[in-house]
Amino acid sequence: MGQDDQSPADLEWRDGAIPVSRRFDDPYFSLNGGLAETRHVFLAGNDLPSRLAPGFHVAELGFGTGLNLLALAQVAAVPVRFTSFEAYPMSLAELARAHAAFPELADLAQALRTGWPARRFQLGQVAVEIIEADARQALPDWPGRADAWFLDGFSPAKNPELWGAELMAEVGRHTAPQGTFSTYTAAGHVRRALSDAGFAVTRAQGFAGKRHMSRGLRA
């Protein structure tokens, strides 16, 4: 077993290029086009980049490969902040292998990997902080409030811990007025939890044959 096999992410690789979590039996990005999915679900789902303004704060549950961050950095034309909670971070070698699937992001991906060991770094216009912890423990004590949330844990059926009502309530509590969320899942219990957390939740067209995704606005 090599060093990469020892990372907390506990990966196997599908077709040699797509990282899959052994722990949750779920791929880290869409088999139908990970970058296109990120742009559809997390950027367009939060009306980005049109809402970006200096100081705008994006928060995320589930950093994974950093693909959502890379897509954000590619379109951010003003200084913004990004905070992501990740319990099982990849190694640098694993990130590099995953990033190879997205050649148009190569320069940003290299910059991400350069900053990765510090967990705080600058990526283009984006000031990044990675909180290496279980969000259920870390988010209640987080002092920030996000203007937009990327809710990108593994499937609720396989990773229910990251979609529970208590955690969704904390997402609501750590969202600025008129803040938003978006996520690929349209699972009923997730939608109800986010509604209870103070969001007006709506369904939108999903990505690549998936019927629905969810998005919401905090009053």
PDB file of C-alpha atoms in Angstrom:
ATOM      1  CA  MET A   1       0.000   0.000   0.000  1.00  0.00           C
ATOM      2  CA  GLY A   2       1.471   3.315  -1.088  1.00  0.00           C
ATOM      3  CA  GLN A   3       1.583   6.596   0.749  1.00  0.00           C
ATOM      4  CA  ASP A   4      -1.415   7.937  -1.196  1.00  0.00           C
ATOM      5  CA  ASP A   5      -3.490   5.016   0.083  1.00  0.00           C
ATOM      6  CA  GLN A   6      -2.907   6.246   3.632  1.00  0.00           C
ATOM      7  CA  SER A   7      -4.587   9.634   3.255  1.00  0.00           C
ATOM      8  CA  PRO A   8      -7.751  10.329   5.259  1.00  0.00           C
ATOM      9  CA  ALA A   9      -9.715  10.491   2.003  1.00  0.00           C
ATOM     10  CA  ASP A  10      -9.348   6.688   1.524  1.00  0.00           C
ATOM     11  CA  LEU A  11      -9.675   6.675  -2.265  1.00  0.00           C
ATOM     12  CA  GLU A  12      -9.946   4.324  -5.173  1.00  0.00           C
ATOM     13  CA  TRP A  13      -9.781   5.552  -8.757  1.00  0.00           C
ATOM     14  CA  ARG A  14     -12.380   4.900 -11.430  1.00  0.00           C
ATOM     15  CA  ASP A  15     -10.999   4.718 -14.967  1.00  0.00           C
ATOM     16  CA  GLY A  16      -7.710   5.868 -13.475  1.00  0.00           C
ATOM     17  CA  ALA A  17      -8.902   9.467 -13.197  1.00  0.00           C
ATOM     18  CA  ILE A  18     -12.044   9.838 -11.069  1.00  0.00           C
ATOM     19  CA  PRO A  19     -11.523   9.637  -7.292  1.00  0.00           C
ATOM     20  CA  VAL A  20     -14.104   7.568  -5.424  1.00  0.00           C
ATOM     21  CA  SER A  21     -14.430   7.496  -1.656  1.00  0.00           C
ATOM     22  CA  ARG A  22     -14.198   3.974  -0.276  1.00  0.00           C
ATOM     23  CA  ARG A  23     -15.742   5.230   2.967  1.00  0.00           C
ATOM     24  CA  PHE A  24     -18.894   6.521   1.253  1.00  0.00           C
ATOM     25  CA  ASP A  25     -18.782   4.573  -2.033  1.00  0.00           C
ATOM     26  CA  ASP A  26     -19.360   7.782  -3.989  1.00  0.00           C
ATOM     27  CA  PRO A  27     -17.342   9.669  -6.640  1.00  0.00           C
ATOM     28  CA  TYR A  28     -15.995  13.126  -5.888  1.00  0.00           C
ATOM     29  CA  PHE A  29     -17.292  14.651  -9.103  1.00  0.00           C
ATOM     30  CA  SER A  30     -19.811  13.865 -11.805  1.00  0.00           C
ATOM     31  CA  LEU A  31     -18.980  11.122 -14.236  1.00  0.00           C
ATOM     32  CA  ASN A  32     -20.751  13.295 -16.855  1.00  0.00           C
ATOM     33  CA  GLY A  33     -18.467  16.303 -16.452  1.00  0.00           C
ATOM     34  CA  GLY A  34     -17.372  17.526 -13.032  1.00  0.00           C
ATOM     35  CA  LEU A  35     -16.555  21.112 -13.944  1.00  0.00           C
ATOM     36  CA  ALA A  36     -19.778  21.603 -15.899  1.00  0.00           C
ATOM     37  CA  GLU A  37     -21.721  20.233 -12.918  1.00  0.00           C
ATOM     38  CA  THR A  38     -19.962  22.610 -10.530  1.00  0.00           C
ATOM     39  CA  ARG A  39     -20.772  25.563 -12.741  1.00  0.00           C
ATOM     40  CA  HIS A  40     -24.415  24.517 -13.030  1.00  0.00           C
ATOM     41  CA  VAL A  41     -25.081  23.529  -9.426  1.00  0.00           C
ATOM     42  CA  PHE A  42     -22.857  25.703  -7.279  1.00  0.00           C
ATOM     43  CA  LEU A  43     -22.103  28.800  -9.331  1.00  0.00           C
ATOM     44  CA  ALA A  44     -25.364  29.263 -11.251  1.00  0.00           C
ATOM     45  CA  GLY A  45     -27.288  27.793  -8.305  1.00  0.00           C
ATOM     46  CA  ASN A  46     -26.083  30.706  -6.160  1.00  0.00           C
ATOM     47  CA  ASP A  47     -26.344  33.284  -8.984  1.00  0.00           C
ATOM     48  CA  LEU A  48     -22.578  33.544  -9.206  1.00  0.00           C
ATOM     49  CA  PRO A  49     -20.510  35.301 -10.360  1.00  0.00           C
ATOM     50  CA  SER A  50     -23.095  38.105 -10.730  1.00  0.00           C
ATOM     51  CA  ARG A  51     -23.519  38.477  -6.936  1.00  0.00           C
ATOM     52  CA  LEU A  52     -19.817  38.650  -6.172  1.00  0.00           C
ATOM     53  CA  ALA A  53     -18.699  41.889  -4.515  1.00  0.00           C
ATOM     54  CA  PRO A  54     -15.658  42.708  -2.402  1.00  0.00           C
ATOM     55  CA  GLY A  55     -15.853  40.762   0.858  1.00  0.00           C
ATOM     56  CA  PHE A  56     -18.479  38.287  -0.390  1.00  0.00           C
ATOM     57  CA  HIS A  57     -18.092  35.055   1.592  1.00  0.00           C
ATOM     58  CA  VAL A  58     -18.694  31.580   0.180  1.00  0.00           C
ATOM     59  CA  ALA A  59     -18.741  28.614   2.581  1.00  0.00           C
ATOM     60  CA  GLU A  60     -18.785  24.947   1.722  1.00  0.00           C
ATOM     61  CA  LEU A  61     -19.468  21.585   3.293  1.00  0.00           C
ATOM     62  CA  GLY A  62     -17.127  19.080   1.672  1.00  0.00           C
ATOM     63  CA  PHE A  63     -13.962  20.427   0.008  1.00  0.00           C
ATOM     64  CA  GLY A  64     -13.110  17.189  -1.778  1.00  0.00           C
ATOM     65  CA  THR A  65     -10.852  17.876  -4.758  1.00  0.00           C
ATOM     66  CA  GLY A  66     -11.310  21.652  -4.479  1.00  0.00           C
ATOM     67  CA  LEU A  67     -13.109  21.734  -7.827  1.00  0.00           C
ATOM     68  CA  ASN A  68     -15.789  24.139  -6.592  1.00  0.00           C
ATOM     69  CA  LEU A  69     -13.097  26.499  -5.297  1.00  0.00           C
ATOM     70  CA  LEU A  70     -11.226  26.342  -8.602  1.00  0.00           C
ATOM     71  CA  ALA A  71     -14.402  27.167 -10.534  1.00  0.00           C
ATOM     72  CA  LEU A  72     -15.092  30.084  -8.204  1.00  0.00           C
ATOM     73  CA  ALA A  73     -11.551  31.412  -8.484  1.00  0.00           C
ATOM     74  CA  GLN A  74     -11.768  31.244 -12.259  1.00  0.00           C
ATOM     75  CA  VAL A  75     -14.697  33.696 -12.315  1.00  0.00           C
ATOM     76  CA  ALA A  76     -13.987  35.896  -9.265  1.00  0.00           C
ATOM     77  CA  ALA A  77     -12.986  39.364 -10.458  1.00  0.00           C
ATOM     78  CA  VAL A  78     -13.100  41.003  -7.007  1.00  0.00           C
ATOM     79  CA  PRO A  79     -11.650  39.979  -3.609  1.00  0.00           C
ATOM     80  CA  VAL A  80     -13.877  37.357  -1.962  1.00  0.00           C
ATOM     81  CA  ARG A  81     -13.546  34.808   0.842  1.00  0.00           C
ATOM     82  CA  PHE A  82     -13.984  31.047   0.804  1.00  0.00           C
ATOM     83  CA  THR A  83     -14.227  28.725   3.810  1.00  0.00           C
ATOM     84  CA  SER A  84     -14.597  24.977   3.421  1.00  0.00           C
ATOM     85  CA  PHE A  85     -15.089  22.237   6.007  1.00  0.00           C
ATOM     86  CA  GLU A  86     -13.433  18.911   5.178  1.00  0.00           C
ATOM     87  CA  ALA A  87     -13.077  15.960   7.552  1.00  0.00           C
ATOM     88  CA  TYR A  88     -11.112  13.681   5.213  1.00  0.00           C
ATOM     89  CA  PRO A  89      -8.640  15.746   3.166  1.00  0.00           C
ATOM     90  CA  MET A  90      -6.793  14.375   0.180  1.00  0.00           C
ATOM     91  CA  SER A  91      -3.021  14.262  -0.076  1.00  0.00           C
ATOM     92  CA  LEU A  92      -1.202  16.557  -2.493  1.00  0.00           C
ATOM     93  CA  ALA A  93      -0.561  13.630  -4.837  1.00  0.00           C
ATOM     94  CA  GLU A  94      -4.243  12.715  -4.836  1.00  0.00           C
ATOM     95  CA  LEU A  95      -5.244  16.302  -5.555  1.00  0.00           C
ATOM     96  CA  ALA A  96      -2.801  16.445  -8.452  1.00  0.00           C
ATOM     97  CA  ARG A  97      -4.181  13.223  -9.905  1.00  0.00           C
ATOM     98  CA  ALA A  98      -7.767  14.475  -9.611  1.00  0.00           C
ATOM     99  CA  HIS A  99      -6.927  17.910 -11.022  1.00  0.00           C
ATOM    100  CA  ALA A 100      -5.442  16.346 -14.154  1.00  0.00           C
ATOM    101  CA  ALA A 101      -9.033  15.817 -15.355  1.00  0.00           C
ATOM    102  CA  PHE A 102      -9.466  19.603 -15.700  1.00  0.00           C
ATOM    103  CA  PRO A 103      -6.645  20.972 -17.882  1.00  0.00           C
ATOM    104  CA  GLU A 104      -8.290  24.381 -18.296  1.00  0.00           C
ATOM    105  CA  LEU A 105      -7.857  24.886 -14.544  1.00  0.00           C
ATOM    106  CA  ALA A 106      -4.222  23.727 -14.480  1.00  0.00           C
ATOM    107  CA  ASP A 107      -2.656  27.015 -13.335  1.00  0.00           C
ATOM    108  CA  LEU A 108      -5.215  27.588 -10.599  1.00  0.00           C
ATOM    109  CA  ALA A 109      -4.962  23.948  -9.533  1.00  0.00           C
ATOM    110  CA  GLN A 110      -1.195  24.236  -9.205  1.00  0.00           C
ATOM    111  CA  ALA A 111      -1.626  27.353  -7.066  1.00  0.00           C
ATOM    112  CA  LEU A 112      -4.175  25.533  -4.901  1.00  0.00           C
ATOM    113  CA  ARG A 113      -1.768  22.651  -4.309  1.00  0.00           C
ATOM    114  CA  THR A 114       1.034  25.082  -3.472  1.00  0.00           C
ATOM    115  CA  GLY A 115      -1.096  26.615  -0.728  1.00  0.00           C
ATOM    116  CA  TRP A 116      -2.789  23.387   0.391  1.00  0.00           C
ATOM    117  CA  PRO A 117      -0.426  22.333   3.208  1.00  0.00           C
ATOM    118  CA  ALA A 118      -1.033  25.628   5.041  1.00  0.00           C
ATOM    119  CA  ARG A 119      -4.839  25.332   4.765  1.00  0.00           C
ATOM    120  CA  ARG A 120      -4.912  29.144   4.402  1.00  0.00           C
ATOM    121  CA  PHE A 121      -3.855  30.625   1.079  1.00  0.00           C
ATOM    122  CA  GLN A 122      -4.746  33.029  -1.704  1.00  0.00           C
ATOM    123  CA  LEU A 123      -6.105  31.696  -4.985  1.00  0.00           C
ATOM    124  CA  GLY A 124      -6.476  34.515  -7.477  1.00  0.00           C
ATOM    125  CA  GLN A 125      -8.972  36.896  -5.898  1.00  0.00           C
ATOM    126  CA  VAL A 126     -10.120  34.305  -3.354  1.00  0.00           C
ATOM    127  CA  ALA A 127      -8.832  34.224   0.239  1.00  0.00           C
ATOM    128  CA  VAL A 128      -9.141  30.554   1.212  1.00  0.00           C
ATOM    129  CA  GLU A 129      -9.455  28.821   4.574  1.00  0.00           C
ATOM    130  CA  ILE A 130      -9.828  25.049   4.850  1.00  0.00           C
ATOM    131  CA  ILE A 131     -11.133  23.883   8.228  1.00  0.00           C
ATOM    132  CA  GLU A 132      -9.976  20.291   8.634  1.00  0.00           C
ATOM    133  CA  ALA A 133     -12.722  18.948  10.883  1.00  0.00           C
ATOM    134  CA  ASP A 134     -16.102  17.302  11.018  1.00  0.00           C
ATOM    135  CA  ALA A 135     -18.517  20.128  10.212  1.00  0.00           C
ATOM    136  CA  ARG A 136     -20.919  18.876  12.886  1.00  0.00           C
ATOM    137  CA  GLN A 137     -18.330  19.784  15.508  1.00  0.00           C
ATOM    138  CA  ALA A 138     -16.674  22.770  13.818  1.00  0.00           C
ATOM    139  CA  LEU A 139     -19.534  24.766  12.313  1.00  0.00           C
ATOM    140  CA  PRO A 140     -21.333  25.643  15.589  1.00  0.00           C
ATOM    141  CA  ASP A 141     -18.201  27.467  16.796  1.00  0.00           C
ATOM    142  CA  TRP A 142     -17.357  29.078  13.470  1.00  0.00           C
ATOM    143  CA  PRO A 143     -17.543  32.880  13.800  1.00  0.00           C
ATOM    144  CA  GLY A 144     -18.351  33.522  10.140  1.00  0.00           C
ATOM    145  CA  ARG A 145     -21.547  33.995   8.154  1.00  0.00           C
ATOM    146  CA  ALA A 146     -21.686  33.064   4.511  1.00  0.00           C
ATOM    147  CA  ASP A 147     -23.347  34.909   1.665  1.00  0.00           C
ATOM    148  CA  ALA A 148     -23.526  31.653  -0.300  1.00  0.00           C
ATOM    149  CA  TRP A 149     -23.192  27.991   0.644  1.00  0.00           C
ATOM    150  CA  PHE A 150     -21.977  25.132  -1.531  1.00  0.00           C
ATOM    151  CA  LEU A 151     -23.538  22.061   0.104  1.00  0.00           C
ATOM    152  CA  ASP A 152     -21.433  19.359  -1.500  1.00  0.00           C
ATOM    153  CA  GLY A 153     -21.163  16.391   0.812  1.00  0.00           C
ATOM    154  CA  PHE A 154     -21.450  12.886  -0.537  1.00  0.00           C
ATOM    155  CA  SER A 155     -24.921  11.565  -1.335  1.00  0.00           C
ATOM    156  CA  PRO A 156     -27.358  11.925   1.597  1.00  0.00           C
ATOM    157  CA  ALA A 157     -28.090   8.211   1.295  1.00  0.00           C
ATOM    158  CA  LYS A 158     -24.408   7.370   1.788  1.00  0.00           C
ATOM    159  CA  ASN A 159     -23.220  10.266   3.975  1.00  0.00           C
ATOM    160  CA  PRO A 160     -26.293  11.192   6.085  1.00  0.00           C
ATOM    161  CA  GLU A 161     -24.105  12.803   8.765  1.00  0.00           C
ATOM    162  CA  LEU A 162     -23.464  15.823   6.538  1.00  0.00           C
ATOM    163  CA  TRP A 163     -27.150  16.415   5.809  1.00  0.00           C
ATOM    164  CA  GLY A 164     -28.801  16.104   9.219  1.00  0.00           C
ATOM    165  CA  ALA A 165     -31.300  18.627  10.555  1.00  0.00           C
ATOM    166  CA  GLU A 166     -28.962  19.895  13.280  1.00  0.00           C
ATOM    167  CA  LEU A 167     -26.180  20.633  10.805  1.00  0.00           C
ATOM    168  CA  MET A 168     -28.567  22.267   8.328  1.00  0.00           C
ATOM    169  CA  ALA A 169     -29.810  24.448  11.197  1.00  0.00           C
ATOM    170  CA  GLU A 170     -26.210  25.558  11.757  1.00  0.00           C
ATOM    171  CA  VAL A 171     -25.904  26.348   8.050  1.00  0.00           C
ATOM    172  CA  GLY A 172     -28.938  28.590   8.392  1.00  0.00           C
ATOM    173  CA  ARG A 173     -27.558  30.201  11.539  1.00  0.00           C
ATOM    174  CA  HIS A 174     -24.285  30.941   9.738  1.00  0.00           C
ATOM    175  CA  THR A 175     -25.884  32.534   6.674  1.00  0.00           C
ATOM    176  CA  ALA A 176     -26.134  36.271   6.172  1.00  0.00           C
ATOM    177  CA  PRO A 177     -29.519  37.862   5.417  1.00  0.00           C
ATOM    178  CA  GLN A 178     -30.366  37.270   1.752  1.00  0.00           C
ATOM    179  CA  GLY A 179     -27.688  34.594   1.671  1.00  0.00           C
ATOM    180  CA  THR A 180     -28.196  31.502  -0.453  1.00  0.00           C
ATOM    181  CA  PHE A 181     -27.365  27.835  -0.731  1.00  0.00           C
ATOM    182  CA  SER A 182     -27.266  25.403  -3.597  1.00  0.00           C
ATOM    183  CA  THR A 183     -26.815  21.655  -3.737  1.00  0.00           C
ATOM    184  CA  TYR A 184     -27.106  18.837  -6.240  1.00  0.00           C
ATOM    185  CA  THR A 185     -29.523  16.877  -4.025  1.00  0.00           C
ATOM    186  CA  ALA A 186     -33.293  17.223  -3.997  1.00  0.00           C
ATOM    187  CA  ALA A 187     -33.824  14.709  -1.184  1.00  0.00           C
ATOM    188  CA  GLY A 188     -36.996  15.572   0.696  1.00  0.00           C
ATOM    189  CA  HIS A 189     -35.524  15.388   4.189  1.00  0.00           C
ATOM    190  CA  VAL A 190     -32.680  17.718   3.183  1.00  0.00           C
ATOM    191  CA  ARG A 191     -35.093  20.220   1.672  1.00  0.00           C
ATOM    192  CA  ARG A 192     -37.271  20.120   4.789  1.00  0.00           C
ATOM    193  CA  ALA A 193     -34.277  20.601   7.083  1.00  0.00           C
ATOM    194  CA  LEU A 194     -33.116  23.617   5.100  1.00  0.00           C
ATOM    195  CA  SER A 195     -36.624  25.063   5.098  1.00  0.00           C
ATOM    196  CA  ASP A 196     -36.720  24.648   8.885  1.00  0.00           C
ATOM    197  CA  ALA A 197     -33.328  26.387   9.001  1.00  0.00           C
ATOM    198  CA  GLY A 198     -34.865  29.550   7.546  1.00  0.00           C
ATOM    199  CA  PHE A 199     -34.405  29.162   3.810  1.00  0.00           C
ATOM    200  CA  ALA A 200     -37.057  29.549   1.150  1.00  0.00           C
ATOM    201  CA  VAL A 201     -36.220  26.338  -0.701  1.00  0.00           C
ATOM    202  CA  THR A 202     -36.919  25.738  -4.371  1.00  0.00           C
ATOM    203  CA  ARG A 203     -36.175  22.984  -6.832  1.00  0.00           C
ATOM    204  CA  ALA A 204     -34.284  23.697 -10.025  1.00  0.00           C
ATOM    205  CA  GLN A 205     -33.270  21.687 -13.074  1.00  0.00           C
ATOM    206  CA  GLY A 206     -30.541  19.224 -12.185  1.00  0.00           C
ATOM    207  CA  PHE A 207     -27.388  18.569 -14.143  1.00  0.00           C
ATOM    208  CA  ALA A 208     -26.959  16.096 -17.000  1.00  0.00           C
ATOM    209  CA  GLY A 209     -30.149  14.112 -16.776  1.00  0.00           C
ATOM    210  CA  LYS A 210     -30.707  14.558 -13.045  1.00  0.00           C
ATOM    211  CA  ARG A 211     -34.240  15.867 -12.726  1.00  0.00           C
ATOM    212  CA  HIS A 212     -33.823  18.262  -9.809  1.00  0.00           C
ATOM    213  CA  MET A 213     -31.368  20.061  -7.562  1.00  0.00           C
ATOM    214  CA  SER A 214     -32.125  22.413  -4.661  1.00  0.00           C
ATOM    215  CA  ARG A 215     -31.403  26.041  -3.960  1.00  0.00           C
ATOM    216  CA  GLY A 216     -32.581  28.470  -1.318  1.00  0.00           C
ATOM    217  CA  LEU A 217     -32.662  32.039  -0.049  1.00  0.00           C
ATOM    218  CA  ARG A 218     -32.309  33.075   3.590  1.00  0.00           C
ATOM    219  CA  ALA A 219     -34.739  35.771   4.691  1.00  0.00           C
TER     220      ALA A 219
END
